[in-house]
PDB file of C-alpha atoms in Angstrom:
ATOM      1  CA  VAL L 264       3.380 -18.020  41.235  1.00 48.00           C
ATOM      2  CA  PHE L 265       4.637 -20.177  38.346  1.00 53.00           C
ATOM      3  CA  PHE L 266       3.180 -17.729  35.809  1.00 55.00           C
ATOM      4  CA  SER L 267       4.933 -14.747  37.424  1.00 54.00           C
ATOM      5  CA  ILE L 268       8.249 -16.637  37.417  1.00 50.00           C
ATOM      6  CA  LEU L 269       7.735 -17.468  33.743  1.00 55.00           C
ATOM      7  CA  LEU L 270       6.948 -13.842  32.905  1.00 53.00           C
ATOM      8  CA  SER L 271       9.940 -12.523  34.816  1.00 61.00           C
ATOM      9  CA  GLU L 272      12.221 -14.415  32.429  1.00 83.00           C
ATOM     10  CA  VAL L 273      10.682 -12.878  29.313  1.00 87.00           C
ATOM     11  CA  LYS L 274      11.875  -9.424  28.283  1.00 90.00           C
ATOM     12  CA  ILE L 275       9.277  -7.523  26.248  1.00 91.00           C
ATOM     13  CA  GLY L 276       9.629  -4.102  24.683  1.00 94.00           C
ATOM     14  CA  TYR L 277       7.447  -1.953  22.518  1.00 94.00           C
ATOM     15  CA  LEU L 278       7.839   0.871  20.047  1.00 94.00           C
ATOM     16  CA  ASN L 279       5.666   3.388  18.232  1.00 94.00           C
ATOM     17  CA  ALA L 280       6.403   3.007  14.515  1.00 94.00           C
ATOM     18  CA  ASP L 281       4.461   6.170  13.623  1.00 94.00           C
ATOM     19  CA  LEU L 282       6.595   8.245  15.974  1.00 95.00           C
ATOM     20  CA  ILE L 283       9.777   6.717  14.542  1.00 95.00           C
ATOM     21  CA  LEU L 284       8.642   7.586  11.004  1.00 94.00           C
ATOM     22  CA  LEU L 285       7.837  11.158  12.078  1.00 93.00           C
ATOM     23  CA  GLU L 286      11.351  11.597  13.436  1.00 93.00           C
ATOM     24  CA  LEU L 287      13.263  10.494  10.320  1.00 93.00           C
ATOM     25  CA  ASP L 288      14.447  13.135   7.846  1.00 93.00           C
ATOM     26  CA  GLU L 289      14.412  10.505   5.084  1.00 95.00           C
ATOM     27  CA  VAL L 290      10.653  10.139   5.505  1.00 96.00           C
ATOM     28  CA  ARG L 291      10.167  13.893   5.162  1.00 96.00           C
ATOM     29  CA  GLN L 292      12.162  13.780   1.918  1.00 97.00           C
ATOM     30  CA  VAL L 293       9.961  10.949   0.631  1.00 97.00           C
ATOM     31  CA  GLN L 294       6.865  13.002   1.498  1.00 96.00           C
ATOM     32  CA  ILE L 295       8.220  16.003  -0.432  1.00 97.00           C
ATOM     33  CA  THR L 296       8.964  13.812  -3.461  1.00 97.00           C
ATOM     34  CA  LEU L 297       5.503  12.236  -3.295  1.00 96.00           C
ATOM     35  CA  GLU L 298       3.805  15.621  -2.987  1.00 97.00           C
ATOM     36  CA  LYS L 299       5.628  16.838  -6.125  1.00 97.00           C
ATOM     37  CA  GLU L 300       4.581  13.709  -8.001  1.00 96.00           C
ATOM     38  CA  GLN L 301       1.020  14.080  -6.702  1.00 95.00           C
ATOM     39  CA  ARG L 302       0.839  17.676  -7.968  1.00 97.00           C
ATOM     40  CA  LYS L 303       2.074  16.568 -11.394  1.00 97.00           C
ATOM     41  CA  ILE L 304      -0.514  13.782 -11.513  1.00 96.00           C
ATOM     42  CA  GLU L 305      -3.272  16.186 -10.442  1.00 96.00           C
ATOM     43  CA  SER L 306      -2.262  18.615 -13.173  1.00 97.00           C
ATOM     44  CA  ASP L 307      -2.296  15.867 -15.805  1.00 96.00           C
ATOM     45  CA  TYR L 308      -5.665  14.668 -14.515  1.00 96.00           C
ATOM     46  CA  GLN L 309      -7.140  18.166 -14.655  1.00 97.00           C
ATOM     47  CA  ASN L 310      -5.870  18.484 -18.209  1.00 97.00           C
ATOM     48  CA  LEU L 311      -7.661  15.271 -19.184  1.00 96.00           C
ATOM     49  CA  GLU L 312     -10.811  16.448 -17.398  1.00 97.00           C
ATOM     50  CA  PHE L 313     -10.642  19.728 -19.311  1.00 97.00           C
ATOM     51  CA  GLN L 314     -10.302  17.830 -22.615  1.00 97.00           C
ATOM     52  CA  LEU L 315     -13.315  15.670 -21.741  1.00 96.00           C
ATOM     53  CA  ASP L 316     -15.336  18.702 -20.688  1.00 97.00           C
ATOM     54  CA  SER L 317     -14.453  20.492 -23.943  1.00 96.00           C
ATOM     55  CA  LEU L 318     -15.469  17.486 -26.025  1.00 96.00           C
ATOM     56  CA  PHE L 319     -18.745  17.209 -24.143  1.00 95.00           C
ATOM     57  CA  LYS L 320     -19.596  20.927 -24.406  1.00 96.00           C
ATOM     58  CA  SER L 321     -18.750  20.964 -28.099  1.00 95.00           C
ATOM     59  CA  TYR L 322     -20.946  17.925 -28.615  1.00 94.00           C
ATOM     60  CA  GLU L 323     -23.856  19.476 -26.685  1.00 95.00           C
ATOM     61  CA  GLN L 324     -23.674  22.694 -28.676  1.00 94.00           C
ATOM     62  CA  THR L 325     -23.554  21.063 -32.097  1.00 94.00           C
ATOM     63  CA  GLN L 326     -25.362  17.730 -31.714  1.00 92.00           C
ATOM     64  CA  MET L 327     -28.595  19.029 -33.277  1.00 92.00           C
ATOM     65  CA  LEU L 328     -26.708  19.973 -36.435  1.00 93.00           C
ATOM     66  CA  MET L 329     -24.801  16.663 -36.705  1.00 93.00           C
ATOM     67  CA  SER L 330     -25.645  13.745 -38.869  1.00 94.00           C
ATOM     68  CA  GLU L 331     -26.358  10.460 -37.087  1.00 95.00           C
ATOM     69  CA  GLU L 332     -22.951   9.136 -38.165  1.00 96.00           C
ATOM     70  CA  ARG L 333     -21.119  12.226 -36.892  1.00 95.00           C
ATOM     71  CA  ARG L 334     -23.060  12.167 -33.604  1.00 95.00           C
ATOM     72  CA  THR L 335     -22.088   8.515 -33.098  1.00 96.00           C
ATOM     73  CA  LYS L 336     -18.418   9.330 -33.743  1.00 96.00           C
ATOM     74  CA  GLU L 337     -18.487  12.251 -31.301  1.00 95.00           C
ATOM     75  CA  GLU L 338     -20.176  10.135 -28.629  1.00 96.00           C
ATOM     76  CA  GLU L 339     -17.486   7.488 -29.158  1.00 97.00           C
ATOM     77  CA  LYS L 340     -14.786  10.162 -28.682  1.00 97.00           C
ATOM     78  CA  ILE L 341     -16.406  11.188 -25.409  1.00 96.00           C
ATOM     79  CA  ARG L 342     -16.634   7.569 -24.184  1.00 97.00           C
ATOM     80  CA  ASN L 343     -12.986   6.994 -25.150  1.00 97.00           C
ATOM     81  CA  LYS L 344     -11.896  10.121 -23.276  1.00 97.00           C
ATOM     82  CA  GLN L 345     -13.914   9.030 -20.211  1.00 97.00           C
ATOM     83  CA  ALA L 346     -12.222   5.623 -20.353  1.00 97.00           C
ATOM     84  CA  GLU L 347      -8.827   7.302 -20.734  1.00 97.00           C
ATOM     85  CA  LEU L 348      -9.542   9.444 -17.666  1.00 96.00           C
ATOM     86  CA  GLN L 349     -10.541   6.394 -15.592  1.00 96.00           C
ATOM     87  CA  ARG L 350      -7.521   4.426 -16.815  1.00 96.00           C
ATOM     88  CA  PHE L 351      -5.230   7.351 -15.964  1.00 96.00           C
ATOM     89  CA  GLN L 352      -6.700   7.547 -12.472  1.00 94.00           C
ATOM     90  CA  MET L 353      -6.198   3.810 -11.843  1.00 94.00           C
ATOM     91  CA  GLU L 354      -2.670   3.770 -13.294  1.00 95.00           C
ATOM     92  CA  GLN L 355      -1.567   6.812 -11.327  1.00 95.00           C
ATOM     93  CA  VAL L 356      -3.347   6.724  -7.977  1.00 89.00           C
ATOM     94  CA  GLY L 357      -5.129   3.355  -7.928  1.00 89.00           C
ATOM     95  CA  PRO L 358      -4.134   0.530  -5.554  1.00 88.00           C
ATOM     96  CA  GLN L 359      -1.246  -0.537  -7.802  1.00 91.00           C
ATOM     97  CA  GLY L 360      -0.765   2.954  -9.233  1.00 93.00           C
ATOM     98  CA  LYS L 361       2.383   4.891  -9.927  1.00 94.00           C
ATOM     99  CA  ILE L 362       2.186   7.013  -6.768  1.00 93.00           C
ATOM    100  CA  TYR L 363       2.062   3.905  -4.548  1.00 94.00           C
ATOM    101  CA  GLN L 364       4.871   2.241  -6.478  1.00 95.00           C
ATOM    102  CA  ILE L 365       7.041   5.319  -5.982  1.00 95.00           C
ATOM    103  CA  GLN L 366       6.173   5.386  -2.282  1.00 95.00           C
ATOM    104  CA  GLU L 367       7.050   1.699  -1.868  1.00 95.00           C
ATOM    105  CA  GLN L 368      10.309   2.150  -3.768  1.00 96.00           C
ATOM    106  CA  LEU L 369      11.358   5.174  -1.705  1.00 97.00           C
ATOM    107  CA  MET L 370      10.214   3.770   1.641  1.00 97.00           C
ATOM    108  CA  ALA L 371      11.747   0.270   1.267  1.00 96.00           C
ATOM    109  CA  PRO L 372      15.282   1.331   2.305  1.00 96.00           C
ATOM    110  CA  ILE L 373      13.840   3.329   5.216  1.00 95.00           C
ATOM    111  CA  TYR L 374      11.824   0.350   6.451  1.00 95.00           C
ATOM    112  CA  LYS L 375      14.931  -1.821   6.136  1.00 95.00           C
ATOM    113  CA  LYS L 376      16.957   0.707   8.152  1.00 95.00           C
ATOM    114  CA  ILE L 377      14.292   0.743  10.879  1.00 95.00           C
ATOM    115  CA  ASP L 378      14.069  -3.053  10.919  1.00 94.00           C
ATOM    116  CA  ASP L 379      17.855  -3.368  11.131  1.00 94.00           C
ATOM    117  CA  ALA L 380      17.867  -1.009  14.128  1.00 95.00           C
ATOM    118  CA  ILE L 381      15.074  -2.961  15.829  1.00 95.00           C
ATOM    119  CA  GLN L 382      16.854  -6.279  15.246  1.00 94.00           C
ATOM    120  CA  LYS L 383      20.121  -4.864  16.615  1.00 96.00           C
ATOM    121  CA  ILE L 384      18.484  -3.471  19.757  1.00 95.00           C
ATOM    122  CA  GLY L 385      16.540  -6.696  20.256  1.00 94.00           C
ATOM    123  CA  ARG L 386      19.712  -8.794  20.111  1.00 93.00           C
ATOM    124  CA  GLN L 387      22.010  -6.441  22.042  1.00 94.00           C
ATOM    125  CA  GLU L 388      19.575  -5.749  24.852  1.00 93.00           C
ATOM    126  CA  GLY L 389      18.251  -9.289  25.186  1.00 91.00           C
ATOM    127  CA  TYR L 390      14.610  -8.755  24.271  1.00 93.00           C
ATOM    128  CA  ASP L 391      12.461 -11.797  23.632  1.00 92.00           C
ATOM    129  CA  TYR L 392       9.791  -9.728  21.879  1.00 92.00           C
ATOM    130  CA  ILE L 393       9.332  -6.161  20.720  1.00 94.00           C
ATOM    131  CA  PHE L 394       5.833  -5.033  19.747  1.00 93.00           C
ATOM    132  CA  ASN L 395       4.677  -2.130  17.610  1.00 93.00           C
ATOM    133  CA  VAL L 396       1.958  -0.369  19.642  1.00 90.00           C
ATOM    134  CA  VAL L 397       0.471   1.113  16.471  1.00 90.00           C
ATOM    135  CA  SER L 398      -0.270  -2.194  14.735  1.00 90.00           C
ATOM    136  CA  GLY L 399      -0.050  -4.533  17.702  1.00 86.00           C
ATOM    137  CA  GLY L 400       2.261  -6.739  15.670  1.00 91.00           C
ATOM    138  CA  ILE L 401       5.528  -8.269  16.763  1.00 91.00           C
ATOM    139  CA  VAL L 402       8.495  -6.518  15.148  1.00 93.00           C
ATOM    140  CA  TYR L 403      11.167  -8.593  16.867  1.00 91.00           C
ATOM    141  CA  ALA L 404      11.138 -12.097  18.295  1.00 91.00           C
ATOM    142  CA  LEU L 405      13.781 -14.620  19.193  1.00 87.00           C
ATOM    143  CA  PRO L 406      13.906 -17.278  16.471  1.00 86.00           C
ATOM    144  CA  GLN L 407      13.799 -20.072  19.048  1.00 83.00           C
ATOM    145  CA  ASN L 408      10.293 -18.896  20.006  1.00 82.00           C
ATOM    146  CA  ASP L 409       8.989 -19.442  16.447  1.00 82.00           C
ATOM    147  CA  VAL L 410       6.558 -22.362  16.533  1.00 81.00           C
ATOM    148  CA  THR L 411       5.528 -22.191  12.871  1.00 86.00           C
ATOM    149  CA  GLU L 412       7.106 -25.532  11.926  1.00 88.00           C
ATOM    150  CA  LYS L 413       5.617 -27.224  14.986  1.00 85.00           C
ATOM    151  CA  VAL L 414       2.143 -25.992  14.012  1.00 86.00           C
ATOM    152  CA  ILE L 415       2.623 -27.154  10.414  1.00 89.00           C
ATOM    153  CA  ASN L 416       3.757 -30.575  11.633  1.00 88.00           C
ATOM    154  CA  GLU L 417       0.793 -30.792  13.987  1.00 86.00           C
ATOM    155  CA  LEU L 418      -1.598 -29.845  11.189  1.00 86.00           C
ATOM    156  CA  ASP L 419      -0.039 -32.533   9.001  1.00 86.00           C
ATOM    157  CA  LYS L 420      -0.660 -35.059  11.784  1.00 85.00           C
ATOM    158  CA  ILE L 421      -4.266 -33.899  12.117  1.00 84.00           C
ATOM    159  CA  ASP L 422      -4.741 -34.267   8.352  1.00 69.00           C
ATOM    160  CA  ILE L 423      -3.330 -37.785   8.506  1.00 71.00           C
ATOM    161  CA  ASP L 424      -5.463 -38.698  11.532  1.00 64.00           C
ATOM    162  CA  SER L 425      -8.665 -37.293  10.023  1.00 63.00           C
ATOM    163  CA  ASN L 426      -8.100 -38.715   6.525  1.00 60.00           C
ATOM    164  CA  PRO L 427     -10.824 -41.344   5.891  1.00 57.00           C
ATOM    165  CA  GLU L 428      -8.351 -43.478   3.900  1.00 59.00           C
ATOM    166  CA  ASN L 429      -6.416 -44.155   7.122  1.00 52.00           C
ATOM    167  CA  GLU L 430      -9.375 -45.794   8.813  1.00 50.00           C
TER     168      GLU L 430
END
């Protein structure tokens, strides 16, 4: 009975962030911009691949006629082009690559707009918590329900209590 009384005083809502993102025109514009950038990157990558392939084919066709010194230089060119191709791939589409930086830059104001709307609805409609069903995370919570400082203080007490110097 006590638990049901406690729950009746807590107002919880949820949202589907993926659905919200699908509904926003700004997100579609970001996707178009990213697709254009992706096509440009793919074209540049294919160009580098073509250059590497040309170097390799040229080397294969003429390696028997090359001096040892020339063969070594050509092999070094091929290794350098392979490294350039890998570097390009990491810089453009790697975890910290250009395409992700552009996406973060373009999406930041959209995420802020969504968060502002969530915060406004949470305050105006008296929600204690709003969850995102996609991630399971809390996207809105009343500040008075934040126990972070209490946990930190408790951990500090535990550290002090368990410190052998205090015995």
